[in-house]
XYZ file of C-alpha atoms in Angstrom:
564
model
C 100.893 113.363 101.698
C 100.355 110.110 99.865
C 102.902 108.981 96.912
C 100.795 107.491 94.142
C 103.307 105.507 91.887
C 101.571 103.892 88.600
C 103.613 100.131 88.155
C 103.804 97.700 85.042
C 104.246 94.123 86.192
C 106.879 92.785 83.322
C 106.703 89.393 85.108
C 104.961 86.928 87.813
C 108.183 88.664 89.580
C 107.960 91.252 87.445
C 110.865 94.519 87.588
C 108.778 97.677 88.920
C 108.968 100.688 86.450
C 107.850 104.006 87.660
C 106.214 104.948 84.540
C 103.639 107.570 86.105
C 105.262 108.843 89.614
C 103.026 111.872 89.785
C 100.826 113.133 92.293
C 97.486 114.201 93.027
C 97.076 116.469 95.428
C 99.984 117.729 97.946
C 103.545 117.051 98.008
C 104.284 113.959 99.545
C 105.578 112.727 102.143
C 106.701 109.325 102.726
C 108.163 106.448 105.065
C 112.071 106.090 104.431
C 111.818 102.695 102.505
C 115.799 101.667 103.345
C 116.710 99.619 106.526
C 116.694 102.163 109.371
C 119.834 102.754 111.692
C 119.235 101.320 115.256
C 118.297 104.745 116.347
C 114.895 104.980 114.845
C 113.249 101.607 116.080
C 111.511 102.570 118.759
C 112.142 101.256 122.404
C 110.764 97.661 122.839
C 107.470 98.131 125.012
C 106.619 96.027 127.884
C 105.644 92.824 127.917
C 101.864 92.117 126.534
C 99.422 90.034 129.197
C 98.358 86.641 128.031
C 94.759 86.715 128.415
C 93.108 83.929 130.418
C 92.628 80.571 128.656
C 94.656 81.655 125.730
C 97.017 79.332 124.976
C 99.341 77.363 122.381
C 97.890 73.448 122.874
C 100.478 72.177 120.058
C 103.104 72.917 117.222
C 104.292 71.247 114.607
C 107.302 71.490 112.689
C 106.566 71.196 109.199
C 110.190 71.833 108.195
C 113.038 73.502 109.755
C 111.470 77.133 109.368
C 107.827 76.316 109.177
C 105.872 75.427 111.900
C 101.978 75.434 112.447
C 101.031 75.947 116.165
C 97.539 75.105 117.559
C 96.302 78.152 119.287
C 93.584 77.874 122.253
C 91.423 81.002 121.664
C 88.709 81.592 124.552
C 86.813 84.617 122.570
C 86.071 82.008 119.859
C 85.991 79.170 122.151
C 87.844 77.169 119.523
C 91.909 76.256 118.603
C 93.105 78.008 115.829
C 95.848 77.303 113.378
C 98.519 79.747 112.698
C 101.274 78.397 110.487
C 105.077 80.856 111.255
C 107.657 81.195 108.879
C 110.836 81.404 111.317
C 113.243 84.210 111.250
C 116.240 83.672 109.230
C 118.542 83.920 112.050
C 116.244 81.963 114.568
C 118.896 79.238 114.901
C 122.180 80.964 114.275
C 121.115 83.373 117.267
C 119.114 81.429 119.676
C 118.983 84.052 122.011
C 117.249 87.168 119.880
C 113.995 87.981 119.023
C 112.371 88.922 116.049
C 109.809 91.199 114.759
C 106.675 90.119 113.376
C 104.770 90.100 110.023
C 101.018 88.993 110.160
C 99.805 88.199 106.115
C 95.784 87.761 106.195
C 94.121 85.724 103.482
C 91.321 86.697 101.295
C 87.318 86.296 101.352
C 87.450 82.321 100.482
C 90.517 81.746 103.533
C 90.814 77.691 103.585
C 90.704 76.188 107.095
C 93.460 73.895 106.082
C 96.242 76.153 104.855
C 96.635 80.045 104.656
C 96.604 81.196 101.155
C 99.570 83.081 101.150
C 101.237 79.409 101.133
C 98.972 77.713 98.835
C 99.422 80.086 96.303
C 102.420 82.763 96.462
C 106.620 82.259 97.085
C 106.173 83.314 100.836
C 107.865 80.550 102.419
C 111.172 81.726 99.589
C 110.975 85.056 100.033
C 111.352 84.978 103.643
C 113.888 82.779 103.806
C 116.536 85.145 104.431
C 114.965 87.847 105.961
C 114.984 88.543 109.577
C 111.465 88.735 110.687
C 109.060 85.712 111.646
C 106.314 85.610 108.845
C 102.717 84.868 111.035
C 99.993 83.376 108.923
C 96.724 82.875 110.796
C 94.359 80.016 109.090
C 90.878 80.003 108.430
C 88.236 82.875 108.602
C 86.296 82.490 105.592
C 84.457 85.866 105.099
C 85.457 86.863 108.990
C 87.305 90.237 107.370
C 89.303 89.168 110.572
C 86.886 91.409 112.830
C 84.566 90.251 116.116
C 81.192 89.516 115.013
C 77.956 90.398 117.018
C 77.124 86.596 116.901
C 78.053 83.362 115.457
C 76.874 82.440 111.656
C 77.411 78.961 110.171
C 78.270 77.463 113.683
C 81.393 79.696 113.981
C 81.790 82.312 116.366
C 83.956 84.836 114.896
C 85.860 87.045 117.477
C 89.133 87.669 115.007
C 89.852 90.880 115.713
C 89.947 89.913 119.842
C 92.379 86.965 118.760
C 95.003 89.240 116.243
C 95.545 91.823 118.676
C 94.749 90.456 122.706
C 95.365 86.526 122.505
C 97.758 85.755 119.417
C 100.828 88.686 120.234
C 101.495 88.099 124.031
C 101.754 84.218 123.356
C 104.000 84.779 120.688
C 105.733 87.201 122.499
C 106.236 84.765 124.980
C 106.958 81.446 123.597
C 108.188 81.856 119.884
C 110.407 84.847 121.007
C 108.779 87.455 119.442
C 108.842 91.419 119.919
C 107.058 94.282 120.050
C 107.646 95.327 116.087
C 104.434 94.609 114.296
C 103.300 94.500 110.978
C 100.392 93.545 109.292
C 99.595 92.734 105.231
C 96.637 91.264 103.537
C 94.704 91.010 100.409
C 91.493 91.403 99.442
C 89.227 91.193 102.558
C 92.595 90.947 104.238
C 93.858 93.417 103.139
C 90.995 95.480 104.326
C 91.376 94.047 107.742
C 95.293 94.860 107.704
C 94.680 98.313 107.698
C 91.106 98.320 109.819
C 93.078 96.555 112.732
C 95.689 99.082 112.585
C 93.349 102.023 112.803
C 91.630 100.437 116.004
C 95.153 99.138 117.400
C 96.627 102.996 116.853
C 100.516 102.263 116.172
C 100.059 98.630 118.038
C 101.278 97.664 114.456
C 104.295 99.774 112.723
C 103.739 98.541 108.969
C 100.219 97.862 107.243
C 99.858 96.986 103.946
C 96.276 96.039 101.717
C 97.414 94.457 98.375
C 93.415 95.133 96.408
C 91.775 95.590 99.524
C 88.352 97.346 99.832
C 88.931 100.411 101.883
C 85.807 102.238 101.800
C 83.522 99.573 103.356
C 80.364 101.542 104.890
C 80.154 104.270 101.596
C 76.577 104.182 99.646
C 75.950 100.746 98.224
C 79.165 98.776 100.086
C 77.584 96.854 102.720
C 74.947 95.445 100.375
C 78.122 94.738 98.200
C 80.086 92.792 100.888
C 77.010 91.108 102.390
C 76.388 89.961 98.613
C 80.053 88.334 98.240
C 80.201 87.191 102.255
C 76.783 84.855 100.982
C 78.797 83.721 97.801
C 82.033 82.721 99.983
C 80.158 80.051 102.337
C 76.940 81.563 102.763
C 77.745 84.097 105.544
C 75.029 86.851 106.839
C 76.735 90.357 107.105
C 74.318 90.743 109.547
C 75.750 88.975 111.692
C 78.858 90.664 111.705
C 78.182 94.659 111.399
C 74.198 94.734 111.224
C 72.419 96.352 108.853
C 74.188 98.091 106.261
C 72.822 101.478 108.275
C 74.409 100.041 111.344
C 77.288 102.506 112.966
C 79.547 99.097 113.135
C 79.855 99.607 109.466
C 81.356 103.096 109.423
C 83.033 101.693 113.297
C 85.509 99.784 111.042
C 85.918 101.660 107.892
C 89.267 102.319 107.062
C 88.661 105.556 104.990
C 86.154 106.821 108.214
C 89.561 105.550 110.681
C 91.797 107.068 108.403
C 93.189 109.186 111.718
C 93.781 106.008 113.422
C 96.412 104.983 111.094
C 98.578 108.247 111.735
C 102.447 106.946 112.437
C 101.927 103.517 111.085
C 104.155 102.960 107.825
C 101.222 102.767 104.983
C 101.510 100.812 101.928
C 98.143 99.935 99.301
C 98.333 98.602 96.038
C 95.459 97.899 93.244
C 95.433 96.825 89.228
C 92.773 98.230 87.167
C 91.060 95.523 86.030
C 92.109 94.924 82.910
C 93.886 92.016 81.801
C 97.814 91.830 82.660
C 100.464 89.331 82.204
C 98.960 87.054 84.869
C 95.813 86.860 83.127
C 93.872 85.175 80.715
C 92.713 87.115 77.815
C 89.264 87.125 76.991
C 88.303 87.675 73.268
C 87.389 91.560 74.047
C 90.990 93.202 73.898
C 92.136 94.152 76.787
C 89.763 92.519 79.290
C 90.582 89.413 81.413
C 88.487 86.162 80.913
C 87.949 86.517 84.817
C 85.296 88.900 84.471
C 84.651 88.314 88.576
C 88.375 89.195 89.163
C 87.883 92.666 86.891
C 84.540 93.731 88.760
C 86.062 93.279 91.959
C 89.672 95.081 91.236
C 87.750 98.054 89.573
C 85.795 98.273 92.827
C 89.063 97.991 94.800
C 90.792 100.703 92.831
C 87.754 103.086 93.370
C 87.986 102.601 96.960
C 91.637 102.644 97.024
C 91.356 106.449 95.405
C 89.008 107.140 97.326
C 90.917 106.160 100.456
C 94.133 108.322 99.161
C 91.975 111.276 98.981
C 91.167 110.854 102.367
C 94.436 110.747 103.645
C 95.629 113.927 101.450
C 92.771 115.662 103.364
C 94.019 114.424 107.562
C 98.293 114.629 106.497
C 98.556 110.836 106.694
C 101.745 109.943 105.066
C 101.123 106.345 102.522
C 102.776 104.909 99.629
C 99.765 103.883 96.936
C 100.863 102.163 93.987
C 98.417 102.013 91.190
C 99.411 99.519 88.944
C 97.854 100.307 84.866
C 96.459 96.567 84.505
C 95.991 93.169 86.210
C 93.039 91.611 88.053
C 91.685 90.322 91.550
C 94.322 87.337 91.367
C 97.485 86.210 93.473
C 100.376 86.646 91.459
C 99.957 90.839 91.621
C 99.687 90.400 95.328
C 102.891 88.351 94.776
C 104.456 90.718 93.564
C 103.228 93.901 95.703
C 104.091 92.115 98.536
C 107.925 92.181 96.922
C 107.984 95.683 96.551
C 106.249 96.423 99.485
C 109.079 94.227 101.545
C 111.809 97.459 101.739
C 108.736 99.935 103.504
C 108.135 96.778 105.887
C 111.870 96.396 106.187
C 112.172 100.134 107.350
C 109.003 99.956 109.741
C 110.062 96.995 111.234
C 113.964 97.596 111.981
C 114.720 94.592 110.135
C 118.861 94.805 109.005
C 120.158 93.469 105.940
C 121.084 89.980 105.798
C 124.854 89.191 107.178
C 127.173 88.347 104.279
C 127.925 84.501 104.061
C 130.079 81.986 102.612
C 130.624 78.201 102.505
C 134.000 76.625 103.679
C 135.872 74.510 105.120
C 134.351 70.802 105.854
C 130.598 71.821 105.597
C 131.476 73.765 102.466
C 132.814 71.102 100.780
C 129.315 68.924 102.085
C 127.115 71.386 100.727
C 128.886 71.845 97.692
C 127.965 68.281 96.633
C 124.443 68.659 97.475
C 123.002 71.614 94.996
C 119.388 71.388 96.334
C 120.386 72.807 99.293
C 120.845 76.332 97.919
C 122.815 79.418 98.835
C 123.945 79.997 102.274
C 121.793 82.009 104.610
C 124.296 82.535 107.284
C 127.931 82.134 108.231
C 128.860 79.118 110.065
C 127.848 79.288 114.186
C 128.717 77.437 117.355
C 126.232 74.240 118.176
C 126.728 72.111 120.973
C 130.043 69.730 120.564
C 130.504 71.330 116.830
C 129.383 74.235 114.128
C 126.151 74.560 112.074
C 125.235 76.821 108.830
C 121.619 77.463 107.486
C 120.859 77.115 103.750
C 118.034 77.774 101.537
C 116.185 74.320 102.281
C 118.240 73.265 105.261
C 120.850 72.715 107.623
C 124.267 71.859 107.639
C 126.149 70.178 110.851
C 129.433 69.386 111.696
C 131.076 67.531 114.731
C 134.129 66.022 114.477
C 133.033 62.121 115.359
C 130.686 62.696 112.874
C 131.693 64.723 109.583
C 129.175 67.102 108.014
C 125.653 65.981 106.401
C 122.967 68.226 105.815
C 119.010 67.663 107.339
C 116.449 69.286 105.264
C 112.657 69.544 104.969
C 110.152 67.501 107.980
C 113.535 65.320 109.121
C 115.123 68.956 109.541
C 111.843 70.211 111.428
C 111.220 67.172 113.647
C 115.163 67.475 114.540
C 115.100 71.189 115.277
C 111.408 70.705 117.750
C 113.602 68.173 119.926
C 116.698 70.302 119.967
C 118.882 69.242 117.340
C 122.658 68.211 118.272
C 121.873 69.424 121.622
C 119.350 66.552 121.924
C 119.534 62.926 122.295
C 119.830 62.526 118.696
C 122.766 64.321 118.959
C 124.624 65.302 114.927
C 123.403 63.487 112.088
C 126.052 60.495 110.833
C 124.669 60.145 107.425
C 122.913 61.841 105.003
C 118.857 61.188 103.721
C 118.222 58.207 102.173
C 115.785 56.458 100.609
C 114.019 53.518 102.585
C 114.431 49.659 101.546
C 111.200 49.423 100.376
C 110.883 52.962 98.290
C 107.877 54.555 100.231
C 109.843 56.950 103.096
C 113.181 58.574 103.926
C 115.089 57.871 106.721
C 118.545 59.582 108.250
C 120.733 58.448 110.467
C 122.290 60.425 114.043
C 124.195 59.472 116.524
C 121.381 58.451 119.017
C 119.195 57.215 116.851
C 116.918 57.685 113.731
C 114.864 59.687 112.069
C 111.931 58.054 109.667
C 109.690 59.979 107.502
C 107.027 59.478 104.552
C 103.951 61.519 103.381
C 101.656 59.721 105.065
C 103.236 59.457 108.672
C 105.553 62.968 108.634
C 108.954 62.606 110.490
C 109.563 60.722 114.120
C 112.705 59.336 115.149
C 112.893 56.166 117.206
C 116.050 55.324 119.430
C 117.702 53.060 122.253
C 115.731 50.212 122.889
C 113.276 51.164 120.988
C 115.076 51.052 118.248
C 116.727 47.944 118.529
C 113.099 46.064 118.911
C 111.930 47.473 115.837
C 115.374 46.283 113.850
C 114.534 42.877 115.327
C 111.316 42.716 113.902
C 112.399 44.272 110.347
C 112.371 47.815 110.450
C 110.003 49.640 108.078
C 109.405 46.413 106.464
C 108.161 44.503 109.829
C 105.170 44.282 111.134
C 105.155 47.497 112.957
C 105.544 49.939 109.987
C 106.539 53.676 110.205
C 106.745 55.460 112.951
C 103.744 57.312 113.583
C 105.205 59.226 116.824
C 108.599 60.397 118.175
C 109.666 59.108 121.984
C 107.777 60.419 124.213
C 108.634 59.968 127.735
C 106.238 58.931 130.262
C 105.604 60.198 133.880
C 106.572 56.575 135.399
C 110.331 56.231 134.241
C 109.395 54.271 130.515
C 108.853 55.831 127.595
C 106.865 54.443 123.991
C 106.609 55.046 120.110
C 103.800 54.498 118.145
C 103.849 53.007 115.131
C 101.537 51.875 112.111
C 101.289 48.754 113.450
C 101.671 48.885 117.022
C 102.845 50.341 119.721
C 106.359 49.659 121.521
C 106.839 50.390 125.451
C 110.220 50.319 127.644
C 110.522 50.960 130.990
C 114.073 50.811 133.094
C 112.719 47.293 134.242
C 111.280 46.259 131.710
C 112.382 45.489 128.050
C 111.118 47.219 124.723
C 108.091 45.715 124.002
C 105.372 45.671 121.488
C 101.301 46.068 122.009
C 99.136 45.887 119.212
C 96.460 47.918 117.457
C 93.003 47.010 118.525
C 91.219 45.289 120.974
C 93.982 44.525 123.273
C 95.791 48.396 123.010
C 92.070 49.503 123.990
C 91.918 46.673 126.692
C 95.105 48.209 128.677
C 94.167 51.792 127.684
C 90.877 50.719 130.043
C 92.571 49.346 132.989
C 95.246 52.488 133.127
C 97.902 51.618 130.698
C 101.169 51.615 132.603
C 100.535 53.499 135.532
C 97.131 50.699 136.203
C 96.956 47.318 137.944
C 98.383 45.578 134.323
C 101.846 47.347 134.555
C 103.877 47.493 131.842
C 103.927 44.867 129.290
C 106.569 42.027 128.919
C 106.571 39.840 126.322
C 105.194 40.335 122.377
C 101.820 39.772 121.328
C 101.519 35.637 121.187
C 99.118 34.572 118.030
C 96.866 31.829 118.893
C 94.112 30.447 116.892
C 91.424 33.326 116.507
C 93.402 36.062 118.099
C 96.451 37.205 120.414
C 97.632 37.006 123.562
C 99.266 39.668 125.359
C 101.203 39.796 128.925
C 101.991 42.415 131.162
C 103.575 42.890 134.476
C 100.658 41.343 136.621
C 98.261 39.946 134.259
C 97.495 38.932 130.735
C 94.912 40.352 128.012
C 93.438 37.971 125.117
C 91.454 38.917 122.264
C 90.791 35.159 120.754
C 87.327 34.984 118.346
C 86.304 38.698 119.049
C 86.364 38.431 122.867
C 88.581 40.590 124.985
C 89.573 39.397 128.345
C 91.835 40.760 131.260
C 93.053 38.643 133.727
């Protein structure tokens, strides 16, 4: 029942060459690895429950197709950060919802960034494909399972959080369906296909790219406890138990092998040896990461091992065996590639529409080659038409023209609606700032500022007009560190490097400054205390400021702060 496939990398994105498609064992049977017809993606099921206390506290839009969200998790008792890769067609058709893919890092998982990011074409790749790419963050030797108790002042309830908190809010709030899939590598990729045995068909694709998938055999739970110390000094023990434990054979992939009946199975593994990602060592044929050999020899093992035990229950997979190449990225690269058509099937995900450029925002993009190739045809907006590229957006109104906004501008636009907001279309293109450190961009109701250190914020109305007067950029209240954000009594403020700047309907945009006097107010209740809002500019006096508000005054003169 399982298709074994033998594949030669030629390149980081190497063509796939069938240069062994035999078989061991029976005749095989195999997932249809074409986009299905409508007909064979299952009805959408109902609704999941958000579990109490789960929530998402945040999100932040990194650019227009990647945000990371802050996720409230009450097993853990902790937020976790799960970066998405949006849906191609999450703009163009505002209204759908997508299915899901859930990539799991490996053994040393980073708490600031998933790995698939760091160190693969993900955020590419996905571009124009019509599923929203889910990429928890952290987890460092977790293997993404609950653990009896926490270790290293974590709690680790992972498992809990994939399958009970994460999907309903996602479901939810970022428009998500029912169609499932789930792909990892190394210890993720052992997890991928462990969560889909004890979620039976809760996930419709699984895929382990060198994952170990014999974990309680003779001799593997001394083996993982061994690398779980290496990768941050974790005790396996607290995880599983003892390596005699029945929480060790309880998530075994090979021992749950039943469990993963009807979900679409793909696993991948090198050999070892070196391969055209690798580093020869002076030994011919064997990689100079002599840690990365060990551990792909031990995932191939387990890998055949695993097959065998499918052959034996009638569980359909597709296992590629590829005849080199380490424990290393670019092979999980490039099996998650091939693997995308299987996914594609399992998923229902349809082939991309076809698209052009013409017209007005044609001719804009055609002068701007960094955008890329189109990734849909040209849609409705509010008050004008939009198109999606490779690394952006393209608008179009007619009081405006057509300009493109691209990477944390684009994002920061799209979070506060984009033409439909009170930024309305953009009216110029990115620039460069006056003095070389930021970008800024231009729309109708205002605009947008952004540099590494401060991401994007727009600033607008009166706002805006207070921090022209005092120079912009360049003045003494520097970049934007915050968009608007409206307050409960009627005003609304920005925050900026060097300040703050408040507006109210009866009062006029005014600045408060860092330090003693911000604190001060912050204190006595900010706007809504006795101080009201403030009204006139920071005065400097000898040894500090002064600072007035609606119905009293704060100093800070000689490192004394007084309200009065």
């Amino acid at each position: 029942m399982v298709k074994r496939a033998s594949r030669r990398v030629t390149g980081l994105v190497g063509a796939v060459v069938l240069a062994a498609a035999s078989t061991v064992g029976p005749t095989i049977v195999t997932p249809a690895v074409g986009a299905p017809a409508a007909a064979a993606v299952p009805a959408p099921a109902p609704m999941l429950a958000v579990p109490a206390g789960a929530a998402i506290t945040g999100a932040t839009w990194e650019t227009d197709r990647k945000v990371d969200l802050t996720v409230h998790s009450p097993a853990m008792g902790t937020d976790v950060k799960v970066a998405l890769l949006l849906a191609r067609d999450w703009f163009s058709s505002p209204r759908a919802t997508f299915p899901t893919l859930y990539l799991l890092d490996g053994l040393r998982a980073r708490d600031d960034q998933n790995g698939w990011l760091l160190e693969t074409n993900v955020a590419d790749f996905y571009r124009d494909k019509d599923v929203t790419v889910v990429l928890p963050v952290g987890g460092q030797s977790s293997w993404y399972t609950d653990w009896r108790q926490p270790d290293n002042g974590r709690d680790y309830q992972w498992e809990t959080f994939l399958t009970k908190e994460l999907p309903p809010l996602l479901q939810r709030d970022w428009r998500a369906t029912d169609a499932r899939g789930v792909a990892g590598v190394s210890m993720g990729g052992t997890a991928a296909f462990t969560l889909a045995a004890r979620h039976p068909r809760f996930y419709r694709f699984a895929a382990s790219y060198s994952g170990i998938l014999s974990t309680s055999s003779a001799g593997m739970p001394e083996s993982i406890a061994a690398a779980m110390r290496d990768a941050g000094g974790f005790d396996a023990n607290d995880m599983y138990g003892p390596p005699a434990d029945p929480a060790w054979a309880g998530h075994d992939p090979l021992v749950l092998a039943d469990g993963l009946r009807g979900t679409s199975l793909y696993f991948s593994s090198g050999n070892g040896s070196a391969g055209v990602a690798d580093q020869p060592s002076d030994v011919p044929g064997l990689s100079s990461d002599l840690q990365g050999t060990a551990l792909e020899v031990l995932a191939r093992a387990t890998n055949q091992a695993f097959a065998v035990e499918l052959d034996k229950k009638g569980v359909p997979a597709q296992a590629v065996y590829r005849p080199s190449g380490t424990h290393s990225w670019p092979y999980w690269q490039f099996e998650n590639t091939q693997a995308w058509p299987q996914a594609q099937a399992a998923l229902g995900v349809g082939n991309p529409q076809p698209c052009s450029t013409g017209g007005v925002i044609g001719t804009a993009a055609s002068t701007i080659p960094a955008l890329g190739g189109c990734l849909t045809p040209e849609y409705a907006v509010k008050g004008g038409r939009a198109q999606d590229f490779a690394t952006g957006q393209m608008y179009f109104s007619s009081a405006t023209g057509a300009h493109a906004v691209g990477g944390a501008i684009a994002g920061e636009y799209d979070r506060v609606g984009g033409p439909a907001s009170n930024l309305g279309f953009p009216t110029s293109d990115e620039l460069a700032t006056p003095d070389h450190k930021g970008r800024y961009q231009q729309f109708q109701g205002g605009t947008m500022y952004w540099t590494p250190a401060t991401g994007a914020h727009y600033v607008d109305g009166a706002i805006r007009d207070k921090y022209k007067a005092v120079g912009y950029e360049r003045g003494r209240l520097g970049y934007p560190l915050t968009s608007e954000i409206r307050l409960p009594t009627g005003g609304a403020f920005n925050r900026f490097t060097g300040g703050y700047v408040y507006w109210s309907p009866h009062t006029a945009a005014t600045i408060v400054p860092n330090g003693p006097v911000f604190d001060a107010w912050g204190r006595a209740g900010y706007e809504g205390g006795r101080l009201g809002y403030p009204v006139f500019d920071p005065l400097d006096v000898p040894g500090g400021q002064i600072s007035r508000f609606e119905h009293g005054t704060i100093s800070a003169v000689n490192g004394v702060t007084r309200v009065q």
